[in-house]
Structures are given as C-alpha cells and as structure tokens.
Short mmCIF file of C-alpha atoms and ligand atoms in Angstrom, two decimals:
data_model
loop_
_atom_site.label_atom_id
_atom_site.label_comp_id
_atom_site.label_asym_id
_atom_site.label_seq_id
_atom_site.Cartn_x
_atom_site.Cartn_y
_atom_site.Cartn_z
CA MET W 190 -7.22 -27.52 -16.65
CA GLN W 191 -3.71 -28.46 -14.24
CA GLN W 192 -1.32 -26.26 -15.96
CA ASN W 193 2.39 -27.29 -15.45
CA PHE W 194 4.57 -24.65 -13.58
CA ARG W 195 7.66 -27.13 -13.39
CA GLU W 196 9.81 -23.91 -14.29
CA ALA W 197 8.38 -22.24 -10.70
CA ILE W 198 10.18 -25.15 -9.01
CA GLU W 199 13.21 -25.26 -10.58
CA ASP W 200 15.34 -24.16 -7.74
CA PRO W 201 16.93 -27.26 -5.59
CA ILE W 202 14.74 -26.87 -2.64
CA PHE W 203 11.52 -28.12 -3.98
CA GLU W 204 13.00 -31.48 -4.85
CA THR W 205 15.07 -31.98 -1.39
CA ILE W 206 10.91 -30.64 0.22
CA ALA W 207 9.66 -33.65 -2.23
CA GLN W 208 12.33 -35.79 -1.14
CA ALA W 209 10.80 -34.98 2.74
CA ALA W 210 7.20 -35.59 1.77
CA LYS W 211 7.85 -39.00 -0.21
CA ALA W 212 9.83 -40.22 3.04
CA LEU W 213 7.27 -39.09 5.42
CA GLN W 214 4.54 -40.74 3.31
CA ILE W 215 2.49 -37.51 3.24
CA ASP W 216 1.86 -35.02 0.26
CA CYS W 217 2.85 -31.48 0.10
CA TYR W 218 2.37 -28.03 -2.26
CA VAL W 219 3.56 -24.36 -2.88
CA ILE W 220 0.63 -22.52 -1.51
CA GLY W 221 -0.08 -19.27 -1.58
CA GLY W 222 2.08 -15.86 -1.98
CA PHE W 223 4.61 -18.03 -3.86
CA VAL W 224 2.53 -19.02 -6.33
CA ARG W 225 0.74 -15.93 -6.96
CA ASP W 226 4.45 -13.07 -7.38
CA TYR W 227 5.44 -16.22 -9.35
CA VAL W 228 2.84 -15.84 -12.11
CA LEU W 229 2.67 -11.81 -11.52
CA GLN W 230 7.43 -11.96 -12.17
CA ARG W 231 7.84 -9.94 -8.85
CA GLY W 232 11.00 -11.10 -8.23
CA LEU W 233 12.62 -13.23 -5.72
CA PRO W 234 10.20 -14.28 -3.07
CA LYS W 235 10.96 -13.61 1.10
CA ASP W 236 9.14 -16.62 2.23
CA ILE W 237 7.60 -19.79 0.72
CA ASP W 238 4.89 -21.58 2.20
CA ILE W 239 4.81 -25.27 2.30
CA VAL W 240 1.47 -26.59 2.67
CA ALA W 241 1.84 -31.09 4.00
CA ILE W 242 -1.60 -33.15 4.46
CA GLY W 243 -0.07 -34.26 7.34
CA SER W 244 2.56 -33.25 9.97
CA GLY W 245 4.24 -29.47 8.70
CA ILE W 246 6.50 -29.69 11.96
CA GLU W 247 7.38 -33.32 10.54
CA LEU W 248 8.33 -32.22 7.38
CA ALA W 249 9.57 -29.37 8.28
CA LYS W 250 11.81 -31.79 10.28
CA GLN W 251 13.10 -33.40 7.33
CA VAL W 252 13.91 -31.12 4.99
CA ALA W 253 16.06 -30.07 7.24
CA LEU W 254 17.73 -33.28 7.67
CA LEU W 255 18.04 -33.73 3.86
CA LEU W 256 19.94 -29.93 3.79
CA PRO W 257 23.36 -29.47 4.02
CA ASN W 258 23.79 -27.24 6.97
CA LYS W 259 21.04 -28.56 8.83
CA PRO W 260 19.32 -25.80 9.75
CA GLN W 261 17.20 -25.01 12.48
CA VAL W 262 13.73 -25.55 12.86
CA SER W 263 11.12 -23.00 14.63
CA ILE W 264 8.26 -24.74 15.91
CA PHE W 265 5.47 -22.92 16.67
CA LYS W 266 3.68 -25.97 17.83
CA ASN W 267 0.31 -23.88 18.85
CA PHE W 268 0.13 -23.19 15.51
CA GLY W 269 1.39 -26.29 13.86
CA THR W 270 3.94 -24.65 12.10
CA ALA W 271 7.29 -24.64 11.76
CA MET W 272 9.59 -22.55 10.32
CA LEU W 273 12.76 -22.72 8.69
CA LYS W 274 15.39 -20.86 6.62
CA HIS W 275 17.26 -21.59 4.18
CA ASN W 276 19.36 -19.46 1.44
CA GLY W 277 17.69 -16.27 3.62
CA ILE W 278 14.28 -16.81 2.23
CA GLU W 279 12.06 -18.46 5.21
CA LEU W 280 10.27 -22.02 4.98
CA GLU W 281 6.43 -22.32 6.06
CA PHE W 282 5.18 -25.40 6.99
CA VAL W 283 2.26 -25.63 7.58
CA GLY W 284 -0.23 -29.05 8.07
CA ALA W 285 -3.47 -28.83 5.42
CA ARG W 286 -6.84 -27.81 7.89
CA LYS W 287 -9.53 -27.38 7.62
CA GLU W 288 -11.53 -24.16 9.44
CA SER W 289 -14.88 -23.09 11.26
CA TYR W 290 -15.38 -20.04 13.28
CA HIS W 291 -16.04 -18.22 16.00
CA ARG W 292 -18.39 -14.87 16.00
CA ASP W 293 -16.34 -13.05 18.57
CA SER W 294 -12.35 -14.20 17.52
CA ARG W 295 -10.51 -14.09 14.87
CA LYS W 296 -9.10 -17.80 15.84
CA PRO W 297 -10.50 -20.49 13.80
CA ILE W 298 -11.03 -23.82 15.17
CA VAL W 299 -8.71 -26.25 13.37
CA GLU W 300 -8.87 -30.15 12.30
CA ASN W 301 -6.16 -31.59 10.09
CA GLY W 302 -7.63 -31.13 6.39
CA THR W 303 -7.75 -31.99 2.75
CA LEU W 304 -5.77 -29.72 0.23
CA GLU W 305 -9.66 -28.16 -0.82
CA ASP W 306 -10.25 -28.00 3.00
CA ASP W 307 -6.92 -26.25 3.10
CA GLN W 308 -7.13 -23.51 -0.19
CA ASN W 309 -11.03 -23.16 0.80
CA ARG W 310 -9.72 -21.24 4.23
CA ARG W 311 -7.80 -18.87 2.08
CA ASP W 312 -8.53 -15.81 1.67
CA PHE W 313 -8.44 -14.87 -1.81
CA THR W 314 -9.01 -16.75 -4.87
CA ILE W 315 -5.10 -15.36 -6.53
CA ASN W 316 -3.72 -16.54 -2.72
CA ALA W 317 -5.34 -19.38 -3.63
CA LEU W 318 -3.14 -21.91 -6.17
CA ALA W 319 -1.12 -24.33 -5.39
CA ILE W 320 1.79 -26.13 -6.89
CA SER W 321 1.71 -29.88 -6.30
CA LEU W 322 5.28 -31.59 -5.22
CA ASN W 323 4.21 -35.30 -4.92
CA GLU W 324 5.87 -37.25 -7.94
CA ALA W 325 2.72 -38.67 -9.19
CA ASN W 326 2.41 -34.84 -10.88
CA PHE W 327 5.22 -32.81 -9.93
CA GLY W 328 4.92 -28.91 -10.80
CA ALA W 329 0.55 -29.52 -11.36
CA LEU W 330 -0.77 -26.27 -10.48
CA ILE W 331 -3.60 -26.44 -8.31
CA ASP W 332 -6.21 -24.10 -9.23
CA PRO W 333 -9.91 -24.95 -8.08
CA PHE W 334 -10.94 -21.53 -7.68
CA ASN W 335 -9.59 -20.36 -11.36
CA GLY W 336 -7.23 -18.11 -9.69
CA ARG W 337 -5.46 -17.88 -12.17
CA ALA W 338 -8.50 -15.43 -14.83
CA ASP W 339 -8.03 -13.79 -11.85
CA LEU W 340 -4.56 -12.86 -11.68
CA GLU W 341 -4.73 -12.10 -15.41
CA LYS W 342 -8.45 -10.28 -14.34
CA LYS W 343 -6.29 -7.80 -11.93
CA ILE W 344 -9.21 -8.81 -9.60
CA ILE W 345 -9.84 -9.63 -5.67
CA ARG W 346 -12.23 -12.47 -4.96
CA THR W 347 -12.25 -14.34 -1.59
CA PRO W 348 -13.23 -18.65 -2.52
CA LEU W 349 -15.75 -18.66 -0.92
CA GLU W 350 -18.91 -16.40 -0.19
CA PRO W 351 -17.40 -13.30 0.42
CA ALA W 352 -19.76 -11.75 3.70
CA ILE W 353 -18.71 -15.15 5.86
CA THR W 354 -14.68 -14.46 5.06
CA TYR W 355 -14.92 -11.17 5.71
CA SER W 356 -16.75 -12.15 9.19
CA ASP W 357 -14.82 -14.98 9.64
CA ASP W 358 -11.19 -13.01 9.76
CA PRO W 359 -11.77 -9.56 10.01
CA LEU W 360 -7.90 -9.09 8.57
CA ARG W 361 -8.60 -10.16 5.00
CA MET W 362 -10.44 -7.55 4.91
CA MET W 363 -7.47 -5.22 5.53
CA ARG W 364 -5.65 -7.63 3.79
CA ALA W 365 -7.23 -7.35 0.29
CA ILE W 366 -7.71 -2.98 0.31
CA ARG W 367 -3.66 -3.66 0.61
CA PHE W 368 -3.28 -6.09 -1.92
CA ALA W 369 -5.37 -4.05 -4.46
CA THR W 370 -3.08 -1.60 -3.83
CA GLN W 371 -0.05 -3.55 -3.73
CA LEU W 372 -1.11 -5.27 -6.75
CA GLU W 373 -3.26 -2.55 -8.45
CA PHE W 374 -6.06 -5.02 -8.87
CA GLU W 375 -9.88 -3.91 -8.45
CA ILE W 376 -11.07 -5.80 -5.08
CA ALA W 377 -14.54 -7.65 -6.60
CA LEU W 378 -17.51 -5.89 -6.39
CA THR W 379 -19.44 -8.56 -4.37
CA SER W 380 -16.36 -8.45 -2.17
CA LEU W 381 -16.55 -4.59 -1.50
CA GLN W 382 -19.62 -5.27 -0.39
CA ALA W 383 -19.11 -7.40 1.71
CA ILE W 384 -16.31 -5.49 3.97
CA THR W 385 -18.35 -2.62 3.64
CA ASP W 386 -20.91 -4.41 5.64
CA ASN W 387 -18.74 -6.64 7.78
CA LYS W 388 -16.50 -2.98 8.52
CA GLU W 389 -17.80 -3.13 11.87
CA ARG W 390 -15.89 -6.11 12.81
CA ILE W 391 -13.07 -4.45 11.96
CA LYS W 392 -12.58 -3.86 15.92
CA ILE W 393 -11.85 -7.64 16.59
CA ILE W 394 -8.78 -6.83 15.18
CA SER W 395 -5.38 -5.61 16.86
CA LYS W 396 -4.07 -2.64 15.58
CA GLU W 397 -0.53 -4.57 14.70
CA ARG W 398 -1.80 -5.85 12.25
CA ILE W 399 -4.48 -2.60 11.25
CA VAL W 400 -0.83 -0.64 11.88
CA ASP W 401 1.17 -3.60 9.68
CA GLU W 402 -1.13 -3.11 6.72
CA LEU W 403 -0.79 0.28 6.89
CA HIS W 404 2.00 0.76 6.66
CA LYS W 405 1.73 -2.12 3.39
CA ILE W 406 -0.48 0.20 1.58
CA LEU W 407 1.93 3.37 2.44
CA ALA W 408 4.95 1.73 1.09
CA SER W 409 3.28 0.59 -2.76
CA LYS W 410 3.65 2.98 -5.53
CA LYS W 411 0.39 4.29 -5.08
CA PRO W 412 -1.07 4.97 -2.08
CA SER W 413 -4.29 7.06 -2.48
CA ILE W 414 -5.44 3.08 -3.84
CA GLY W 415 -5.51 1.97 -0.79
CA PHE W 416 -6.99 4.96 1.09
CA ALA W 417 -10.02 6.43 -0.99
CA LEU W 418 -10.36 2.02 -0.81
CA LEU W 419 -10.80 2.29 3.08
CA HIS W 420 -12.66 5.59 2.38
CA LYS W 421 -15.75 3.98 0.17
CA THR W 422 -15.74 1.08 2.48
CA LYS W 423 -16.10 2.99 5.29
CA LEU W 424 -13.65 1.59 7.30
CA LEU W 425 -11.54 4.82 7.76
CA PRO W 426 -14.01 6.17 10.13
CA TYR W 427 -12.11 3.27 12.68
CA ILE W 428 -8.79 3.28 12.08
CA LEU W 429 -8.18 7.31 11.43
CA PRO W 430 -11.18 9.16 12.14
CA GLU W 431 -9.07 12.04 11.47
CA LEU W 432 -7.59 11.93 8.42
CA VAL W 433 -11.89 11.48 7.12
CA ALA W 434 -12.22 14.86 9.10
CA LEU W 435 -10.43 16.12 6.19
CA GLN W 436 -13.19 15.16 3.92
CA GLY W 437 -16.01 18.08 2.12
CA ILE W 438 -15.55 20.95 1.24
CA GLU W 439 -17.82 23.89 2.65
CA GLU W 440 -19.22 27.75 1.12
CA ILE W 441 -20.11 30.11 2.87
CA GLU W 442 -20.01 33.74 2.06
CA GLY W 443 -19.00 31.64 -2.30
CA GLN W 444 -15.99 30.99 -0.66
CA ARG W 445 -15.09 27.58 -0.45
CA HIS W 446 -11.69 26.39 0.87
CA LYS W 447 -10.20 22.62 -0.17
CA ASP W 448 -11.12 19.09 -0.19
CA ASN W 449 -7.91 18.01 2.44
CA PHE W 450 -8.61 14.62 2.29
CA TRP W 451 -8.22 13.76 -1.49
CA HIS W 452 -5.48 16.56 -1.59
CA THR W 453 -3.68 14.87 1.51
CA LEU W 454 -4.00 11.85 -0.48
CA GLU W 455 -2.43 13.22 -3.45
CA VAL W 456 0.04 14.33 -1.31
CA VAL W 457 0.60 10.78 -0.57
CA ASP W 458 0.91 9.71 -4.05
CA ASN W 459 3.32 12.59 -4.68
CA ILE W 460 5.42 11.52 -2.32
CA ALA W 461 5.20 8.18 -2.95
CA MET W 462 7.40 8.96 -6.21
CA THR W 463 10.21 10.34 -4.56
CA THR W 464 10.75 7.96 -1.41
CA ASP W 465 10.54 5.26 -0.06
CA ASN W 466 11.25 7.03 3.21
CA LEU W 467 7.50 5.37 5.39
CA TRP W 468 7.94 7.50 7.52
CA LEU W 469 8.24 10.86 5.59
CA ARG W 470 5.17 8.76 4.43
CA TRP W 471 3.77 8.61 7.26
CA SER W 472 4.03 13.01 7.60
CA ALA W 473 2.54 13.02 4.45
CA LEU W 474 -0.52 11.63 5.12
CA LEU W 475 -0.23 13.26 8.40
CA HIS W 476 0.58 16.47 7.93
CA ASP W 477 -2.04 18.76 7.20
CA ILE W 478 -4.87 16.72 9.97
CA GLY W 479 -4.90 19.62 12.62
CA LYS W 480 -6.87 20.97 9.98
CA ALA W 481 -10.76 20.41 10.69
CA PRO W 482 -10.31 21.25 14.75
CA THR W 483 -8.93 24.55 13.70
CA LYS W 484 -10.64 25.06 10.63
CA LYS W 485 -12.46 28.73 10.47
CA PHE W 486 -14.28 31.48 8.82
CA HIS W 487 -13.49 34.91 9.08
CA LYS W 488 -15.77 37.47 7.03
CA LYS W 489 -12.80 39.25 6.14
CA ILE W 490 -10.64 37.17 4.70
CA GLY W 491 -12.50 33.44 4.30
CA TRP W 492 -11.43 30.04 5.76
CA THR W 493 -7.89 29.76 7.63
CA PHE W 494 -6.54 26.73 9.41
CA HIS W 495 -4.60 28.96 11.97
CA GLY W 496 -2.47 26.75 14.19
CA HIS W 497 -2.54 23.08 12.25
CA GLU W 498 0.81 22.57 12.06
CA PHE W 499 1.63 22.97 15.91
CA ILE W 500 -2.50 21.17 16.12
CA GLY W 501 -1.70 18.98 13.91
CA SER W 502 2.05 17.74 16.03
CA LYS W 503 0.16 17.05 18.79
CA MET W 504 -2.38 14.64 17.12
CA VAL W 505 0.22 13.18 15.68
CA TYR W 506 1.27 11.50 19.70
CA LYS W 507 -2.36 10.71 19.89
CA LEU W 508 -2.88 8.59 16.79
CA PHE W 509 0.62 7.28 17.14
CA LYS W 510 -0.82 6.22 21.15
CA ARG W 511 -3.79 4.79 19.42
CA LEU W 512 -2.48 3.21 17.23
CA ARG W 513 -0.06 0.68 19.36
CA MET W 514 2.71 2.18 17.24
CA PRO W 515 6.49 2.80 18.21
CA LEU W 516 6.29 6.66 20.74
CA ASN W 517 9.83 6.51 19.68
CA ASP W 518 12.16 8.93 17.27
CA LYS W 519 9.49 7.82 14.92
CA MET W 520 7.44 9.54 16.17
CA LYS W 521 9.08 12.62 17.16
CA PHE W 522 10.21 12.90 13.09
CA VAL W 523 6.24 12.15 12.32
CA GLN W 524 5.78 14.78 14.81
CA LYS W 525 8.56 17.91 14.09
CA MET W 526 7.79 16.97 9.32
CA VAL W 527 4.43 18.07 10.73
CA LEU W 528 4.69 20.73 13.10
CA MET W 529 6.99 22.11 9.54
CA SER W 530 5.37 22.07 7.47
CA SER W 531 4.20 24.70 6.46
CA ARG W 532 7.80 26.73 7.04
CA PRO W 533 9.75 26.14 4.05
CA ILE W 534 6.47 28.12 2.07
CA VAL W 535 7.05 30.96 4.10
CA ILE W 536 10.81 31.23 3.06
CA ALA W 537 9.10 30.70 -0.21
CA GLU W 538 7.45 33.23 -0.34
CA ASP W 539 9.63 35.94 0.81
CA PHE W 540 13.45 35.65 0.90
CA THR W 541 14.46 38.55 2.03
CA THR W 542 16.45 37.15 4.96
CA ASP W 543 18.68 34.97 5.49
CA SER W 544 17.77 34.49 8.99
CA ALA W 545 14.19 32.61 8.46
CA VAL W 546 16.24 29.77 6.11
CA ARG W 547 19.23 29.57 9.24
CA ARG W 548 16.43 28.63 11.44
CA LEU W 549 15.01 26.41 8.90
CA VAL W 550 18.08 24.40 8.84
CA PHE W 551 18.31 24.79 12.68
CA ASP W 552 15.12 24.15 13.48
CA ALA W 553 14.58 20.97 11.02
CA GLY W 554 18.17 19.88 11.85
CA ASP W 555 19.78 16.75 9.29
CA HIS W 556 15.87 16.76 8.50
CA VAL W 557 15.89 19.72 6.21
CA ASP W 558 15.95 18.22 3.20
CA ASP W 559 12.84 15.28 4.26
CA LEU W 560 11.21 18.92 5.05
CA MET W 561 11.53 20.02 1.83
CA THR W 562 10.66 16.85 0.15
CA LEU W 563 7.51 16.86 2.09
CA CYS W 564 6.50 20.55 0.67
CA GLU W 565 7.63 19.50 -2.78
CA ALA W 566 4.89 16.85 -2.27
CA ASP W 567 2.40 19.19 -1.08
CA ILE W 568 1.59 21.19 -4.03
CA THR W 569 -0.76 19.68 -6.05
CA THR W 570 -2.44 22.79 -7.84
CA LYS W 571 -4.02 22.14 -11.19
CA ASN W 572 -3.12 25.51 -12.46
CA ALA W 573 -0.09 24.30 -13.95
CA LYS W 574 1.37 28.08 -13.88
CA LYS W 575 1.30 27.82 -10.29
CA GLN W 576 2.48 24.54 -10.27
CA LYS W 577 6.10 25.64 -11.59
CA LYS W 578 6.09 28.88 -10.08
CA TYR W 579 5.70 26.57 -6.49
CA LYS W 580 7.97 24.11 -7.97
CA ASN W 581 10.80 26.85 -8.24
CA ASN W 582 10.20 29.09 -5.37
CA PHE W 583 11.14 25.06 -3.36
CA LYS W 584 14.51 25.19 -6.13
CA LEU W 585 15.24 28.25 -4.61
CA VAL W 586 14.69 27.69 -0.56
CA ARG W 587 17.56 24.49 -1.54
CA GLN W 588 19.31 26.45 -3.17
CA LYS W 589 19.32 29.59 -0.96
CA ILE W 590 19.21 26.34 2.24
CA LYS W 591 22.58 24.94 -0.03
CA GLU W 592 24.58 28.69 0.29
CA VAL W 593 23.58 29.02 4.05
CA GLU W 594 24.78 25.72 5.00
CA GLU W 595 28.06 26.32 3.41
CA ARG W 596 28.68 29.27 4.76
CA ASP W 597 27.35 29.72 8.31
CA HIS W 598 26.97 25.06 9.03
CA ILE W 599 24.06 25.57 10.91
CA ARG W 600 23.03 21.85 10.42
CA ASN W 601 23.83 19.97 14.30
CA PHE W 602 24.77 23.39 15.35
CA GLN W 603 27.61 23.26 18.30
CA PRO W 604 28.06 26.55 20.39
CA PRO W 605 31.44 28.05 19.12
CA VAL W 606 32.36 28.74 22.90
CA SER W 607 31.30 26.69 25.06
CA GLY W 608 29.52 26.35 28.89
CA GLU W 609 32.66 26.36 30.13
CA GLU W 610 34.42 29.12 28.73
CA ILE W 611 31.68 31.03 29.28
CA MET W 612 32.10 30.30 33.59
CA ARG W 613 35.82 30.17 32.69
CA THR W 614 35.96 34.07 31.43
CA PHE W 615 32.91 35.74 34.31
CA ASN W 616 34.55 33.15 36.77
CA LEU W 617 30.43 31.95 37.62
CA LYS W 618 29.28 29.25 38.76
CA PRO W 619 26.28 26.98 37.05
CA SER W 620 23.96 29.76 36.50
CA LYS W 621 21.22 30.60 34.28
CA GLU W 622 23.48 33.92 32.92
CA ILE W 623 25.33 31.35 31.07
CA GLY W 624 22.02 30.05 29.54
CA ILE W 625 21.06 33.63 28.71
CA ILE W 626 25.04 34.28 26.93
CA LYS W 627 24.95 30.33 24.87
CA ASP W 628 21.06 31.91 23.65
CA ALA W 629 21.95 35.29 22.59
CA ILE W 630 24.81 33.74 20.96
CA LYS W 631 22.55 31.56 18.96
CA GLU W 632 20.46 33.69 18.20
CA ALA W 633 22.73 36.46 16.94
CA ILE W 634 23.99 34.03 14.49
CA LEU W 635 20.97 32.94 13.37
CA GLU W 636 19.91 36.28 12.66
CA GLY W 637 23.23 37.30 10.99
CA GLU W 638 24.69 39.53 13.30
CA ILE W 639 27.50 37.22 13.53
CA ALA W 640 29.26 34.39 11.80
CA ASN W 641 29.64 31.39 13.50
CA GLU W 642 32.54 30.88 14.68
CA TYR W 643 34.76 31.08 17.54
CA GLU W 644 36.77 35.10 18.14
CA GLU W 645 32.85 36.85 16.57
CA ALA W 646 31.33 34.13 19.07
CA ARG W 647 33.77 35.53 21.92
CA ALA W 648 33.32 38.94 21.30
CA PHE W 649 29.95 38.53 21.14
CA MET W 650 29.95 36.50 24.45
CA ILE W 651 32.20 39.65 26.79
CA LYS W 652 29.84 42.25 25.39
CA LYS W 653 26.69 40.68 26.51
CA GLY W 654 28.73 39.53 29.87
CA LEU W 655 29.48 42.91 30.72
CA ALA W 656 25.78 43.52 29.51
CA LEU W 657 24.39 41.67 32.16
CA GLY W 658 26.58 42.98 34.61
CA LEU W 659 29.51 40.40 34.56
CA SER W 660 32.13 40.88 35.43
CA GLN W 661 36.01 39.11 33.06
CA ASP W 662 38.36 37.79 35.69
CA ASN W 663 40.48 35.95 32.45
CA VAL W 664 40.24 38.05 29.27
P1 ATP Z 953 2.98 -11.16 1.23
O1 ATP Z 953 4.26 -12.33 1.87
O2 ATP Z 953 3.69 -10.86 0.21
O3 ATP Z 953 2.37 -10.31 2.22
P2 ATP Z 953 1.81 -13.82 0.88
O4 ATP Z 953 -0.08 -13.40 0.54
O5 ATP Z 953 2.61 -14.51 1.31
O6 ATP Z 953 1.71 -11.66 0.78
P3 ATP Z 953 1.42 -13.67 3.99
O7 ATP Z 953 0.59 -13.42 5.15
O8 ATP Z 953 2.49 -14.58 4.10
O9 ATP Z 953 0.84 -13.40 2.94
O10 ATP Z 953 0.38 -15.97 4.41
C1 ATP Z 953 0.85 -16.34 2.88
C2 ATP Z 953 -0.68 -17.27 2.64
O11 ATP Z 953 -1.25 -17.45 3.68
C3 ATP Z 953 -1.45 -16.24 2.47
O12 ATP Z 953 -0.66 -16.70 0.54
C4 ATP Z 953 -3.23 -16.56 1.81
O13 ATP Z 953 -3.26 -17.93 1.26
C5 ATP Z 953 -2.56 -17.32 3.67
N1 ATP Z 953 -3.69 -16.41 4.11
C6 ATP Z 953 -2.28 -15.36 4.61
N2 ATP Z 953 -3.29 -14.16 5.83
C7 ATP Z 953 -4.66 -14.98 5.41
C8 ATP Z 953 -5.94 -15.07 5.92
N3 ATP Z 953 -6.41 -14.02 7.11
N4 ATP Z 953 -7.11 -15.88 5.25
C9 ATP Z 953 -6.68 -16.65 5.45
N5 ATP Z 953 -5.42 -17.32 4.10
C10 ATP Z 953 -4.92 -15.89 4.76
MG1 MG Z 954 4.10 -14.49 2.35
#
C-alpha cells in the first residue's frame, strides 16, 4: 500500500532537493527519524536524512548550488555522507548502501545499493520509513516493513532477523532501549530476547556512544523505562554495575532494607518531573551508589549505610572516568549532590538551630536549590501520611533557607574581613595565623555568634588575634 505523505514534505527545501536530484538524474528519498517524527507529531526536526540512489555527496553539492545563500557543504568522505545547514536544520545526505558486517567491529563493509538495500540496513521498522522525492511518485510513503503499523502499535522491531541486527551493530541495543524510553514504546519480544542474547557484544561499542544513549534515556520523560530495560536485558552490568549492586532486598532476623535499585529508578522519574537539568538527573541516578559497599547489619539497629554519601561521591569519579565522561565541573556537581544528599534530611528532622541551615547554604552554595530538588525527589514512601509529612518538612527547610539567606547572605560567602586587613591590623607577613583567624570568623558567622557584616567581624577578628597572642599595630 502506498500512502501519500505530501503534507510531510511541504517545506520548499524538499522541492529544491527533488530538483537537484532530477538534474543529476538520480532518485532520492527522505528517510528515518524525520518521517517517524512526522507521523508521531514530535515537533520540528533537528535533522533531516536524505538517501540518494547514487552519490549523496554529489546530491548535497547540487542542493547547495540551487539554494540562494549557497550554504557550505561538509563532506565526510570516509562515510560517503555530506551535510549542509538550511534554516537551522541539518540536512544529511547519504548514498543508498548495502552493508555487511565483520564480527569484531560495528563498522560494516559498504557497497552501493538500492533503496530496498538501504531500508534493510536500518535499525528499526519505524526508522526505515521513506518518502519519495521523485517526480513519478512525489510524496509516496515507502514502507516495506510495516513501520507505519508499528508506530501505531507503539512497537520497536527490527526489519531483519533481530539476532543478526543486534549482533552486527550492538549500538542498536542501546538505541532500541533509548527509543523505547523516549517514545514510550514496547520492544518486540523477539528483539528483547536477541538483545539479551547479544548483551556481551556491547563491549565493542565505544563508551562515548553508550553515554550518548544514556544521556538521551535520562533526558526522557520517564527514564526508569530505559534503566529497567537495561536491567531486564542484562546489559546494565556492562554499563553501570554500581546500580546493579543496589538491586535486591536482604533480610536478617526479620529486618529488611529497601531495594535501592528500584528506589533509585523512582527517584529519577520523580526528578524528571521537576527538572530538565541532565546532571541533576545523573545525580539522582547515582545518589545511592555508595549504599552497596557500605551496607552493614547491626543486631540492635538493623541495616545501616554509614558514610554512603562520601563513598558514593568517590565512586562518581571512577564511574565518570570509566565511561569517559567529562571529569569537569559537571562531574564535581554530581559528586557534590551525592555527597550532600542527606544533609537537608537531617535538618528536616531537627529544626532547632539556624546554624545547620547556614552550613548547608555555605557548603551547597548556588546548588542549594538543586540539592533540595534532589531530596524532594528522594521521597518514595508509599505511605501517604509520611509522604505528606516529608514533603512538608522540606517545604519548611526551603522556607528556612530563604529566611536565613535574606538575613545572613551565606550563599557565595565572601569573608567580611579580608586577609589583607588581618595582616595590616596585626602587622603580619603571610602566615598561618591569617588562615586561622579567617576560619574562626567564618565559623562564628555560621554558628550565629556574630552577624555576617564588617563591624562585628572586625571586632571578632581583634578578639581572636589577641587570644592568639598577636599585638595590634593599627587598631
Ligand atoms: P534522533 O535523531 O531522534 O536520535 P534518528 O532516528 O534520526 O533519531 P539518527 O541517529 O539521527 O536517529 O539516525 C538517522 C537514521 O539512521 C535512523 O532513523 C535510522 O534509520 C538510521 N540509523 C541510525 N543509527 C543506526 C544504526 N546504528 N543502525 C542502523 N540504522 C541506523
Ligand atoms: Mg536524527
């Protein structure tokens, strides 16, 4: 059955591409994500893939010639592809190809092929839909694998034998799970089985590609779908063994702890409802990883995870390094969130002093709101009464943070008395006393002994200096 998809290609750029192909006397088609997302009404595309039955590079050059602004064409000779930007959208051109694979590489042997060959090499039926840009059937949908029906049934299925598809290019296992998460589709049972059977082949995929897919899973509306599938297919131990170690419930003498893997997935889904910050979502995913290595059972108090925040933040570094993720301020942010993840809970349980709040704001700095967002997402109790109580407690903590902040300005703390002033006052050369005094001033402010302002801090500095046996020259 051929259906007309003329409406999908109303943008004048498709007419231009069609003219360029006609001039070169080759056929071409829009294929892949653009067609899929048009059917799903997923909004404007970021990129459009064009497949030419012939040279994709020549077609791209011809299209650029026909466009009034003559955009630059980026050519990737090794891949036989070319790209140009038009109205902020990337147009990718590729020649139709037939692929065959070697067992130890995801790089195929490539030959020129027909449209059918090219559709055969696509990962999923929903990604193999093509729309003709040729005069004879402009706008016709070419859908040899019933991708259209799969879009309606919300199912991810491979055009060819799944075992071969996933073994040829194991990245497709990640892509299947990522699409299942982004689109909230089911993966066909035969596919799920083939992924499970081929899980070990994920080893030949570069960490960068894997992390790309993890980012996309985490950025989805309900990331738990992806992590549950990674778990179910047993891919997770190859990617994030730290999470696998959280799975399971142990019971000793009738005392059980919660399953921290499934708890974590709930936390990630919760935080996805309140923030798009990818690194805060990573923080939610990793916030409890220190619980596996710190778990202990004590006869009197039951299960404990002492110091799991500290151990967890150390594990973040190793995990980022192993996955070749950036070891930069993003990683430090995740470490900080993991390290501080229990701090607001302690405050929520005991409101007696402002100093704990001041210390929290001092340590979290600009990230204090993110930390509160993480803690709120961490509430996964099914007990409605407790749920309400915990939420309310954090509301109070947020309120308290606001009050303390308005009064004491602890966020981005700047010492009210400078090191230079301390040196001048006591006629000191750079020495450890200066650090001691500065630290004492900071501590006095956080403890609430003095206000965070110059006069009180200066008086405190003099008192402290004298106590240290220093003499004042300029007071
Ligand atoms: P998105 O851009 O939203 O990630 P997409 O489907 O456009 O989704 P791309 O990575 O841009 O994904 O790839 C474009 C098209 O190329 C896909 O729709 C699919 O047909 C094909 N494709 C991409 N990666 C693979 C792969 N590993 N194996 C087979 N086909 C692939
Ligand atoms: Mg795309």
